[in-house]
mmCIF file of C-alpha atoms in Angstrom:
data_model
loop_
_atom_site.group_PDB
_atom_site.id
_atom_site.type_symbol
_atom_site.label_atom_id
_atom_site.label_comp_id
_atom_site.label_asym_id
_atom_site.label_seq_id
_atom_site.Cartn_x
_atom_site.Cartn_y
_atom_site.Cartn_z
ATOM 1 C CA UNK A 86 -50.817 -40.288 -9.986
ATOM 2 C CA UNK A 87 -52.338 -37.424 -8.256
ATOM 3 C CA UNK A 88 -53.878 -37.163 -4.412
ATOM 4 C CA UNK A 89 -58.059 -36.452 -4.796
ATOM 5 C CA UNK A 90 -60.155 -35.290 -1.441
ATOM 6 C CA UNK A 91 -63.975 -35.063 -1.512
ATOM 7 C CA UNK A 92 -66.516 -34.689 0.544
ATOM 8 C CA UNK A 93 -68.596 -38.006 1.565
ATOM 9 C CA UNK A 94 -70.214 -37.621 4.787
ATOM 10 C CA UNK A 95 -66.706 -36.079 5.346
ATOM 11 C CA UNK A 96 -63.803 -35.866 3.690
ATOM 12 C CA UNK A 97 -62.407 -38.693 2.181
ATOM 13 C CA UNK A 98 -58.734 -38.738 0.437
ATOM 14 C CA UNK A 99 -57.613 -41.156 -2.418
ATOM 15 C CA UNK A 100 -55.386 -41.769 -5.407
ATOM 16 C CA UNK A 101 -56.323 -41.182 -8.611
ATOM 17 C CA UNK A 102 -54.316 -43.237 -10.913
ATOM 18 C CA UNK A 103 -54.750 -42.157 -14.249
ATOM 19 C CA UNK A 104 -56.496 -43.721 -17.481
ATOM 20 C CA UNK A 105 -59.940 -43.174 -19.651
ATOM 21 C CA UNK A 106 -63.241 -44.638 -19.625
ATOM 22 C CA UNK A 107 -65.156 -47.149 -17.043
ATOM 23 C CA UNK A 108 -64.447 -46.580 -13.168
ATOM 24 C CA UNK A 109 -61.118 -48.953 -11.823
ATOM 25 C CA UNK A 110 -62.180 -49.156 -7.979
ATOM 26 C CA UNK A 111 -59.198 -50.450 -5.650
ATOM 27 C CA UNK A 112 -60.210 -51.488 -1.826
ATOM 28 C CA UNK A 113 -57.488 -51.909 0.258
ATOM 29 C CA UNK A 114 -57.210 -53.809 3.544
ATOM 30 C CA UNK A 115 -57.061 -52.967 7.227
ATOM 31 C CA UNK A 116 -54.569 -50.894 8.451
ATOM 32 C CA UNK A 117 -53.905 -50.322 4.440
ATOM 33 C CA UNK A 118 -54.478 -46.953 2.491
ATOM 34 C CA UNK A 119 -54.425 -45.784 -1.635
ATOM 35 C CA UNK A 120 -50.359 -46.862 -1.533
ATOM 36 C CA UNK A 121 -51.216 -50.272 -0.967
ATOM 37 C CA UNK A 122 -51.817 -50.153 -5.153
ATOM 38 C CA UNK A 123 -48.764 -48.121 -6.620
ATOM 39 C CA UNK A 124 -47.123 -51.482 -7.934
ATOM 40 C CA UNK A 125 -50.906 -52.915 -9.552
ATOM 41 C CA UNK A 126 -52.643 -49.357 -10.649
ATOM 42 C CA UNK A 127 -50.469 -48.117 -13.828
ATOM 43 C CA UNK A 128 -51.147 -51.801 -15.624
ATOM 44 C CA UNK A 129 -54.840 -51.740 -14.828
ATOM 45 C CA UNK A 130 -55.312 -47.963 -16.417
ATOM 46 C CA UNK A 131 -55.746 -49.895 -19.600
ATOM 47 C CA UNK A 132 -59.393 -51.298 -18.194
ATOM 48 C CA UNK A 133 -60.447 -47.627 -17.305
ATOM 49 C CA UNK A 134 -59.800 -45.219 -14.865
ATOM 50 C CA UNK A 135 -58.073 -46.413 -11.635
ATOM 51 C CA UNK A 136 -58.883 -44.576 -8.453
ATOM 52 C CA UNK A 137 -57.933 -45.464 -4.735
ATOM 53 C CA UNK A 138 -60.320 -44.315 -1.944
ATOM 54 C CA UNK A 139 -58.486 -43.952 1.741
ATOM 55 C CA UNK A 140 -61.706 -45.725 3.493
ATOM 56 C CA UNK A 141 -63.142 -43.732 6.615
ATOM 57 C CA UNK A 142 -59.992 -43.885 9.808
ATOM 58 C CA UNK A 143 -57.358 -45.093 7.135
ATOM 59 C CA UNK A 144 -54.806 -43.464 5.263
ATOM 60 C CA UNK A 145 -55.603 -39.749 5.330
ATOM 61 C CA UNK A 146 -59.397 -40.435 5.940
ATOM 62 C CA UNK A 147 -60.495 -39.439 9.406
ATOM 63 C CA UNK A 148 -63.432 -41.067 10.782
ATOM 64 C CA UNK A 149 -65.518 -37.662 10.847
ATOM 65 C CA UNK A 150 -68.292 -39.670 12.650
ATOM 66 C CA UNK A 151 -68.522 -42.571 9.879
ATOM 67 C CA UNK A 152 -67.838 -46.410 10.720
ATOM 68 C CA UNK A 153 -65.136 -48.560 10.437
ATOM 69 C CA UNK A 154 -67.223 -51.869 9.906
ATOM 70 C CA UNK A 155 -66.725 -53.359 6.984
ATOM 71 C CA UNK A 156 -70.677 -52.996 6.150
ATOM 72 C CA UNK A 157 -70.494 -49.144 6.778
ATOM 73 C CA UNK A 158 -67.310 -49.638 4.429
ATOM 74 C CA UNK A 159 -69.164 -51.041 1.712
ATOM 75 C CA UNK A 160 -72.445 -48.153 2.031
ATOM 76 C CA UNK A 161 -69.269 -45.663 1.165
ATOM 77 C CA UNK A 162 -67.923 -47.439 -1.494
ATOM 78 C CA UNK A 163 -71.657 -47.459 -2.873
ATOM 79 C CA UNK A 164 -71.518 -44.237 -2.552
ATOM 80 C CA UNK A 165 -68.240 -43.157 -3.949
ATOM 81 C CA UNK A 166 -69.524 -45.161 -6.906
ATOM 82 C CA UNK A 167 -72.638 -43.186 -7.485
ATOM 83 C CA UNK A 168 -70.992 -40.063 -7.127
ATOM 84 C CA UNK A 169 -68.366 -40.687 -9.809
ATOM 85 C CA UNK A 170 -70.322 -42.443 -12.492
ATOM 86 C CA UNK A 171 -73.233 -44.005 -13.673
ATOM 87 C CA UNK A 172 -71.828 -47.008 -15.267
ATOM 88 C CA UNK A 173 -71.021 -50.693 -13.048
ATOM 89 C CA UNK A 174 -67.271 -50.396 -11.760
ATOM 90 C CA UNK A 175 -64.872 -53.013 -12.204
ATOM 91 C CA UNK A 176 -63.710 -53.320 -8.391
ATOM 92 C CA UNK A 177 -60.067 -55.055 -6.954
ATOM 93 C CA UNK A 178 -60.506 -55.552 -3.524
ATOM 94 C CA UNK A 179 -57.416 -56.678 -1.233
ATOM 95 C CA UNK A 180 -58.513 -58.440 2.578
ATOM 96 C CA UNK A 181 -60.384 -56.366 4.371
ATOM 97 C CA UNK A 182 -61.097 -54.506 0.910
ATOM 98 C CA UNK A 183 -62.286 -57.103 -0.633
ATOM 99 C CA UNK A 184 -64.367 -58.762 2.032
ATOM 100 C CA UNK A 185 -66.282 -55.265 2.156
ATOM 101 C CA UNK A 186 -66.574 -55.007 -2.060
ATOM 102 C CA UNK A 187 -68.253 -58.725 -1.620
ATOM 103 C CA UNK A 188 -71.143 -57.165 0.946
ATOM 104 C CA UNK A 189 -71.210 -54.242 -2.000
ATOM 105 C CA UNK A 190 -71.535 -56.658 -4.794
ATOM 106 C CA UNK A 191 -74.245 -58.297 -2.889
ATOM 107 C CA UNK A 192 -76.477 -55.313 -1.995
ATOM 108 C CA UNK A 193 -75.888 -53.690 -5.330
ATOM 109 C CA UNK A 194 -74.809 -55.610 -8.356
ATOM 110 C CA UNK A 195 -76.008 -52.779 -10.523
ATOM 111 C CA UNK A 196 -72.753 -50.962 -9.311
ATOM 112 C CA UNK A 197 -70.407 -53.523 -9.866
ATOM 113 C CA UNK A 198 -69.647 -55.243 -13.184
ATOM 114 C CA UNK A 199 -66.747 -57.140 -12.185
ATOM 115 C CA UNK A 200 -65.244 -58.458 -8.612
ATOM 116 C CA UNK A 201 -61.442 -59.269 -8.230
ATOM 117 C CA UNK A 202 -60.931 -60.636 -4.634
ATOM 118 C CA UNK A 203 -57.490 -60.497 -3.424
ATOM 119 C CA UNK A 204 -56.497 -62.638 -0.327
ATOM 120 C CA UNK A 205 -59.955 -62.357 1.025
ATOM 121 C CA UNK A 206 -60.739 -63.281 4.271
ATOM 122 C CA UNK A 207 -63.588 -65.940 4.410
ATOM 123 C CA UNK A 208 -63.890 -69.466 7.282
ATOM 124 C CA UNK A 209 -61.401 -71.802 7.226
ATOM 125 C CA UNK A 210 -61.450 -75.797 7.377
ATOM 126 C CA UNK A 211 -58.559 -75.333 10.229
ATOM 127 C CA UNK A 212 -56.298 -72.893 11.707
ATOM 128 C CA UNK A 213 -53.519 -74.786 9.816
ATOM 129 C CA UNK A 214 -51.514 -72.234 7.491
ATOM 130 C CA UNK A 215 -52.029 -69.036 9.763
ATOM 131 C CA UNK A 216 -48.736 -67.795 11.815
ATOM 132 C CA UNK A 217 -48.711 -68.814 15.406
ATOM 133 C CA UNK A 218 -47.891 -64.483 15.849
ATOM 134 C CA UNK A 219 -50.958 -63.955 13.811
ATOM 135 C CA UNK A 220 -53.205 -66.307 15.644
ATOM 136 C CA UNK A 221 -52.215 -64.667 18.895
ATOM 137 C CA UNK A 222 -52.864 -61.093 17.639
ATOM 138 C CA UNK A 223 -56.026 -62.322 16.547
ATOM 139 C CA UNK A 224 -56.827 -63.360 20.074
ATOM 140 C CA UNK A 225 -55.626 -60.451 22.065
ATOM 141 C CA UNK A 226 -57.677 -58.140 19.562
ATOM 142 C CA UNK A 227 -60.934 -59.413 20.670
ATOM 143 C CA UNK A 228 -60.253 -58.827 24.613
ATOM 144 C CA UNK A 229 -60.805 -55.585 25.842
ATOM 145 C CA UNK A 230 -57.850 -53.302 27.216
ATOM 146 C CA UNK A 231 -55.724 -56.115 25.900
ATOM 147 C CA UNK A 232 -55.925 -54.843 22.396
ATOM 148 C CA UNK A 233 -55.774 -51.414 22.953
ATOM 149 C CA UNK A 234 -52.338 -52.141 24.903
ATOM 150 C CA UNK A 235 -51.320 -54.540 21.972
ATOM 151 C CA UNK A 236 -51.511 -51.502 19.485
ATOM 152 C CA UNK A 237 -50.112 -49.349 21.504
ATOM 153 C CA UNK A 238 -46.866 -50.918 22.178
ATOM 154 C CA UNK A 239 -46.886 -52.146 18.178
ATOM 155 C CA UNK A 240 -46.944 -48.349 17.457
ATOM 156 C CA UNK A 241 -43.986 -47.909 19.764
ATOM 157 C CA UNK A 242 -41.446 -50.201 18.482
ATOM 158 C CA UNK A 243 -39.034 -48.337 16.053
ATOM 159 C CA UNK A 244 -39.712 -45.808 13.306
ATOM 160 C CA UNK A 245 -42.224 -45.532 11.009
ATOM 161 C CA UNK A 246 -39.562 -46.925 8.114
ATOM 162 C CA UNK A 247 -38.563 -49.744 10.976
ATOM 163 C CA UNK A 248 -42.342 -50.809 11.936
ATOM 164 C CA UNK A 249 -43.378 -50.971 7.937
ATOM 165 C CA UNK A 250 -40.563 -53.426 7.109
ATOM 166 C CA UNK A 251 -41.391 -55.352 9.866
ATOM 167 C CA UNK A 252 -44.792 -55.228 8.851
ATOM 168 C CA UNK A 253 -44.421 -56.107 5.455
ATOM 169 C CA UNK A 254 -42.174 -58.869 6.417
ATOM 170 C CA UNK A 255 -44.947 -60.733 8.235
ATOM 171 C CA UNK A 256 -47.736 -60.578 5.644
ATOM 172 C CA UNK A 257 -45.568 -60.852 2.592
ATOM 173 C CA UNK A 258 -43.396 -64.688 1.398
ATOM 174 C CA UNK A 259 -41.119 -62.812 -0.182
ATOM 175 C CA UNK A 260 -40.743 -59.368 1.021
ATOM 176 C CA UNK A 261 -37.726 -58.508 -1.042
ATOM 177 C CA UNK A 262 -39.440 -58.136 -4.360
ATOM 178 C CA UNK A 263 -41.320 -55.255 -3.071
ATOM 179 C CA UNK A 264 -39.390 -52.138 -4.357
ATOM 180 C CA UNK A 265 -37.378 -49.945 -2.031
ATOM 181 C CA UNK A 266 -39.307 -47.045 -3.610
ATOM 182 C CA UNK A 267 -42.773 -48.228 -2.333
ATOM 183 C CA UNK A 268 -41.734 -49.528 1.033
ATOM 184 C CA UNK A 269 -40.477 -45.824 2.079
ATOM 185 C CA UNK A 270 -44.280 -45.101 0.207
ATOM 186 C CA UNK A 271 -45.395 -46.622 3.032
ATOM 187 C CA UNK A 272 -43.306 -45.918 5.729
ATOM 188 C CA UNK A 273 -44.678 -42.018 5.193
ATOM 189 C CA UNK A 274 -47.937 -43.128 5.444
ATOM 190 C CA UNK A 275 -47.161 -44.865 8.863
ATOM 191 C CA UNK A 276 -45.648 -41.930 10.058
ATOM 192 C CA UNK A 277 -48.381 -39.531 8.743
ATOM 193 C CA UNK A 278 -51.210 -41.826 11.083
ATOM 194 C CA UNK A 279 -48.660 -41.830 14.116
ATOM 195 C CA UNK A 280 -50.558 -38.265 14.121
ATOM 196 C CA UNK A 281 -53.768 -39.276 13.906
ATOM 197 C CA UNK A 282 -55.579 -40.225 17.265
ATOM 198 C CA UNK A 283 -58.110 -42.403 15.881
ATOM 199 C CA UNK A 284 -55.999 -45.041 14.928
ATOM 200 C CA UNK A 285 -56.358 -47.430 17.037
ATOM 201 C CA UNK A 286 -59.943 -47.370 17.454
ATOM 202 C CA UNK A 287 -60.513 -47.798 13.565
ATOM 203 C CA UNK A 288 -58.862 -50.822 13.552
ATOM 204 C CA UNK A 289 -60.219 -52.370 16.396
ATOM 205 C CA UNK A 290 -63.753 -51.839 14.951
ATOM 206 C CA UNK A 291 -62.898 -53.141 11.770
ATOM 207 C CA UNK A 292 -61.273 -55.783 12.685
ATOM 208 C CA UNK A 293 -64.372 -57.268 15.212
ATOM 209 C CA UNK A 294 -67.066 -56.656 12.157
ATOM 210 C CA UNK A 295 -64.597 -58.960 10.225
ATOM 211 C CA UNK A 296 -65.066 -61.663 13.180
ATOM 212 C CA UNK A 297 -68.844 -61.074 12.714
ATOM 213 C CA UNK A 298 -68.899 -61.904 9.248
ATOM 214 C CA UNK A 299 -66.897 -65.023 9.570
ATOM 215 C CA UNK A 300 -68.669 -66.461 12.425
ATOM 216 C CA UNK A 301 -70.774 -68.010 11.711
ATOM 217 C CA UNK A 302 -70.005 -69.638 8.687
ATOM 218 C CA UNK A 303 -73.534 -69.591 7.389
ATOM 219 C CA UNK A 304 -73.621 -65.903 7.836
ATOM 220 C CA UNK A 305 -70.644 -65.227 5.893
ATOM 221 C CA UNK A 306 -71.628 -68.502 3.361
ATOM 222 C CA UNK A 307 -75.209 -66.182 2.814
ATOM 223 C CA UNK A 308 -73.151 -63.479 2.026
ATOM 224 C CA UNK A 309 -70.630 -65.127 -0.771
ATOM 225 C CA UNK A 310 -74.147 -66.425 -2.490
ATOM 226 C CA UNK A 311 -75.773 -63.426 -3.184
ATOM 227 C CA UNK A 312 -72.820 -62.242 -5.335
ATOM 228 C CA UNK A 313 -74.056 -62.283 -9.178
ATOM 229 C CA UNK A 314 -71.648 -60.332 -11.066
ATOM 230 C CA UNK A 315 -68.429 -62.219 -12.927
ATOM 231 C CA UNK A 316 -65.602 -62.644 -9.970
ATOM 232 C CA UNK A 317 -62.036 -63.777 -9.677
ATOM 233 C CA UNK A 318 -60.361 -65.123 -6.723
ATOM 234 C CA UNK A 319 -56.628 -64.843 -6.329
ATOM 235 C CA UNK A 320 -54.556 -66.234 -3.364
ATOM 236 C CA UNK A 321 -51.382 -66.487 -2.139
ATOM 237 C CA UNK A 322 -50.532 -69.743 -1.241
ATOM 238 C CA UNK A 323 -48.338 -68.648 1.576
ATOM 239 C CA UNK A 324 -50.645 -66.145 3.196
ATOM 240 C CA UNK A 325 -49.631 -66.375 6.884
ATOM 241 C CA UNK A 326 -52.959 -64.687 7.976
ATOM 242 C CA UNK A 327 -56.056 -65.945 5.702
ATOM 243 C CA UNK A 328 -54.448 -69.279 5.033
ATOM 244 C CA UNK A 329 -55.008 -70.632 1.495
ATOM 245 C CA UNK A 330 -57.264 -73.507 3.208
ATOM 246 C CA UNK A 331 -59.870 -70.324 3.357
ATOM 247 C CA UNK A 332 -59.626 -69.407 -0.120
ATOM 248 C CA UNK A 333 -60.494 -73.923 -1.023
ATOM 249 C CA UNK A 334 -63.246 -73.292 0.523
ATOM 250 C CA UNK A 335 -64.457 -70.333 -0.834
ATOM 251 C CA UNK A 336 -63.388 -71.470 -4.279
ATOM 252 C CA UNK A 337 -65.621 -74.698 -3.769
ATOM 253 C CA UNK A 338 -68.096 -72.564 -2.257
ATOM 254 C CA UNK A 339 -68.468 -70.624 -6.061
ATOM 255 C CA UNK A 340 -67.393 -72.833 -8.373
ATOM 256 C CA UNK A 341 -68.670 -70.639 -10.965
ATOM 257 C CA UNK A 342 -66.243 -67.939 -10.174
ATOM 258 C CA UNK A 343 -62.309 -68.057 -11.876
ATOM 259 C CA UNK A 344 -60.225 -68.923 -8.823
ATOM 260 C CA UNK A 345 -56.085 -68.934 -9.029
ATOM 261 C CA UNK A 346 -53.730 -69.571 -6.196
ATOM 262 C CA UNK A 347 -50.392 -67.913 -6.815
ATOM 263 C CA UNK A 348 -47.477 -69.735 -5.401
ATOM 264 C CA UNK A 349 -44.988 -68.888 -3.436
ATOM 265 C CA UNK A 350 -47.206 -65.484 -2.524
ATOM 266 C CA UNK A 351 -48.109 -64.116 0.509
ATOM 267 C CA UNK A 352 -50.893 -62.178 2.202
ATOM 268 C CA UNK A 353 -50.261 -59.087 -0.176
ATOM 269 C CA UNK A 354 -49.463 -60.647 -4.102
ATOM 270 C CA UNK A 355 -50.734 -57.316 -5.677
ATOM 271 C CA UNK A 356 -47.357 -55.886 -3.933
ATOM 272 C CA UNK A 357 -45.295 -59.212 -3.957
ATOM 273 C CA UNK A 358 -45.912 -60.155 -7.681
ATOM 274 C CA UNK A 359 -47.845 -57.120 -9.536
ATOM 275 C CA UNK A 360 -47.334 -58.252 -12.805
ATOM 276 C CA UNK A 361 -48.808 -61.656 -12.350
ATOM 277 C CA UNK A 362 -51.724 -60.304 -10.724
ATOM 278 C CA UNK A 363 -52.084 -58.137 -13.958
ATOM 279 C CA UNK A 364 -51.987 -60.852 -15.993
ATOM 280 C CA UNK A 365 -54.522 -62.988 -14.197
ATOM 281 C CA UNK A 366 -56.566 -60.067 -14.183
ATOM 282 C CA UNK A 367 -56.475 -59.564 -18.237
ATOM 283 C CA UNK A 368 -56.831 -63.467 -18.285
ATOM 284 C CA UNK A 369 -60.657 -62.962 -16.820
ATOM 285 C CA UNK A 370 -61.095 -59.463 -18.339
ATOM 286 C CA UNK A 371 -61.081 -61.533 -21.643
ATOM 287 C CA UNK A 372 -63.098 -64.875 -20.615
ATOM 288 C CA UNK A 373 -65.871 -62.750 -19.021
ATOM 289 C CA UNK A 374 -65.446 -60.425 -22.247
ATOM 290 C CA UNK A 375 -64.639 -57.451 -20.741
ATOM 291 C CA UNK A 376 -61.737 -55.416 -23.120
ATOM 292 C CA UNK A 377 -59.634 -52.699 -22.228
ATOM 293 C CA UNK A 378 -60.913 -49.172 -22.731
ATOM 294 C CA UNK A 379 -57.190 -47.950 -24.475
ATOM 295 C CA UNK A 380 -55.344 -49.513 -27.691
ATOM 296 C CA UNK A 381 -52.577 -50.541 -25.016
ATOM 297 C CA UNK A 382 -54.241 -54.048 -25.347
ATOM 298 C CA UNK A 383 -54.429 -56.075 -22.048
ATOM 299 C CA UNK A 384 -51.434 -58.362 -20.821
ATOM 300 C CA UNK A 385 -50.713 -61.795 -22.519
ATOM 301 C CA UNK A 386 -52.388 -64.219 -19.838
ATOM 302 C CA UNK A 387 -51.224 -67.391 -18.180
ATOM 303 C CA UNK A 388 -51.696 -70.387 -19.703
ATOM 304 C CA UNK A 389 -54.246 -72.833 -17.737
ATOM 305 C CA UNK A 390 -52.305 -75.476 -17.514
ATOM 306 C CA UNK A 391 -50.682 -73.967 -14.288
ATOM 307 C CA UNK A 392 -47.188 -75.102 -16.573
ATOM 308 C CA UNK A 393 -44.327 -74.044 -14.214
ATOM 309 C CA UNK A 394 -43.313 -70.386 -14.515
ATOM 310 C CA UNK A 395 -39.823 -68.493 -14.246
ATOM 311 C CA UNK A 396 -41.086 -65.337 -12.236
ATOM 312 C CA UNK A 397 -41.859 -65.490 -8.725
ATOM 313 C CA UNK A 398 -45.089 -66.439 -7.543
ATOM 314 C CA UNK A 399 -46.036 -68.808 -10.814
ATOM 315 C CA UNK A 400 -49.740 -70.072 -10.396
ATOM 316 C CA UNK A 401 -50.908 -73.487 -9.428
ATOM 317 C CA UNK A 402 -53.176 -74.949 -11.497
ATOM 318 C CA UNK A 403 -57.163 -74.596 -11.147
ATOM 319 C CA UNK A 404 -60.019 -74.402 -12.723
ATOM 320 C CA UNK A 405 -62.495 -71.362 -13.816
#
């Protein structure tokens, strides 16, 4: 694992992960950054090699006069693509992430050879299944001066190692099978953008060109039907902020995509329950025949049956 910078319109930092071969893109979410990956990345350098972009205002990445949107998100992604291959990337994008690899996969599908969607956010039936604490930060981030103030006294409360346990609290069921080791991971990147005066401003912008893709439906619906390339669809059933009735719906939107609701699993399952995710993710590696670039082999898969499983987070049956 070693830290990259280039330059992109700017500089943008990353993880590079390690392995051989075709280009392993990981998207993280909002108000995520390259760490977001440390418990996912080593299992998927057997598909290529994985590398982490810090997208423009997160992580180390300042804003250097790029947007935030999740639209300008996906033109640098395109980008960062082009400038580190000239093959189709298999791409793992979490929330925000992968909402923004979806608008890529759409514009360019010559970039992208496969799409792994984790805890997406897409329209929901109902509000039933988000946190009443999450609903209410959803509000107050669309009102002006509200929001700003909302951050603001979020950034105040504790220290950085305080605010990301609290953090990872909310968006995870289960937060206590996420290593020590990568919760302190995090807590130094917390810290790290307590420095960085942009912050705030990133996020808010993000966050309203998320609203603007889900609302409409149709305009977000549009969007999900230009995608052509092979995609999977993971969810955690216990997602306190994109409830699982989104993914349903987005499932029966594409039925031609794999789709696989992990149990027990919250809003962040490629922390919560990394080797799962691995193993759904060598599960569609194989039925779209895609095979690992090393001799390592890919990990045994789950059977479909959705048969009951002893680790944490077992999947719930559904089809492909």
């Amino acid at each position: 694992m070693r830290r990259f910078t280039i330059d992109l319109k700017g500089p943008l930092h990353g993880i590079e992960f390690g392995g051989e071969g075709r280009l392993v893109l990981l998207v993280h979410g909002l108000s995520g950054s390259a760490v977001n990956w440390v418990e996912l990345a080593d299992g998927l350098t057997a598909y290529g090699r994985v590398v982490a972009p810090e997208l423009p205002g997160f992580g180390r990445t300042p804003p250097a006069g790029r947007r935030a949107s999740i639209e300008a998100q996906a033109e640098i992604l395109a980008e960062f693509i082009r400038r580190q291959t000239d093959e189709p990337a298999l791409i793992v994008g979490n929330s925000m992430g992968a909402m923004a690899t979806m608008i890529l996969a759409g514009r360019y599908p010559e970039l992208v050879s496969r799409l792994v969607l984790i805890n997406s956010p897409a329209p929901s039936p109902s509000a039933v299944g988000i946190a009443p604490v999450w609903m209410l930060v959803m509000v107050l981030y669309l009102i002006p001066g509200l929001n700003k103030a909302l951050l603001t006294w979020l950034h105040n409360q504790g220290s950085p190692e305080e605010r990301t346990e609290a953090g990872i609290d909310m968006i995870a069921a289960r937060a206590e099978r996420i290593p020590r080791s990568t919760r302190l991971l995090h807590a130094q990147v917390t810290a790290e953008r307590n420095t960085m005066p942009w912050t705030h401003e990133v996020h808010l912008e993000a966050y309203r060109s998320i609203v603007r893709t889900l609302v409409p439906y149709s305009r977000f619906d549009q969007m999900v039907r230009r995608i052509t390339v092979p995609t999977l669809l993971i969810h955690g059933t216990m997602d306190l902020v994109v409830p699982i009735a989104a993914a349903e719906r987005l499932a029966s939107l594409r039925p031609d995509w794999m789709y696989r609701p992990m149990v027990e699993v919250g809003h962040i399952p490629m922390m919560e329950s990394p080797e799962l995710c691995l193993e759904l993710i060598g599960e569609f590696m194989a039925a779209t025949g895609l095979s690992p670039e090393s001799g390592t082999g890919a990990p045994t898969a789950f059977s479909r049956n959705g048969a009951a499983d002893s680790r944490p987070g077992s999947v719930r049956a559904a089809r492909y």
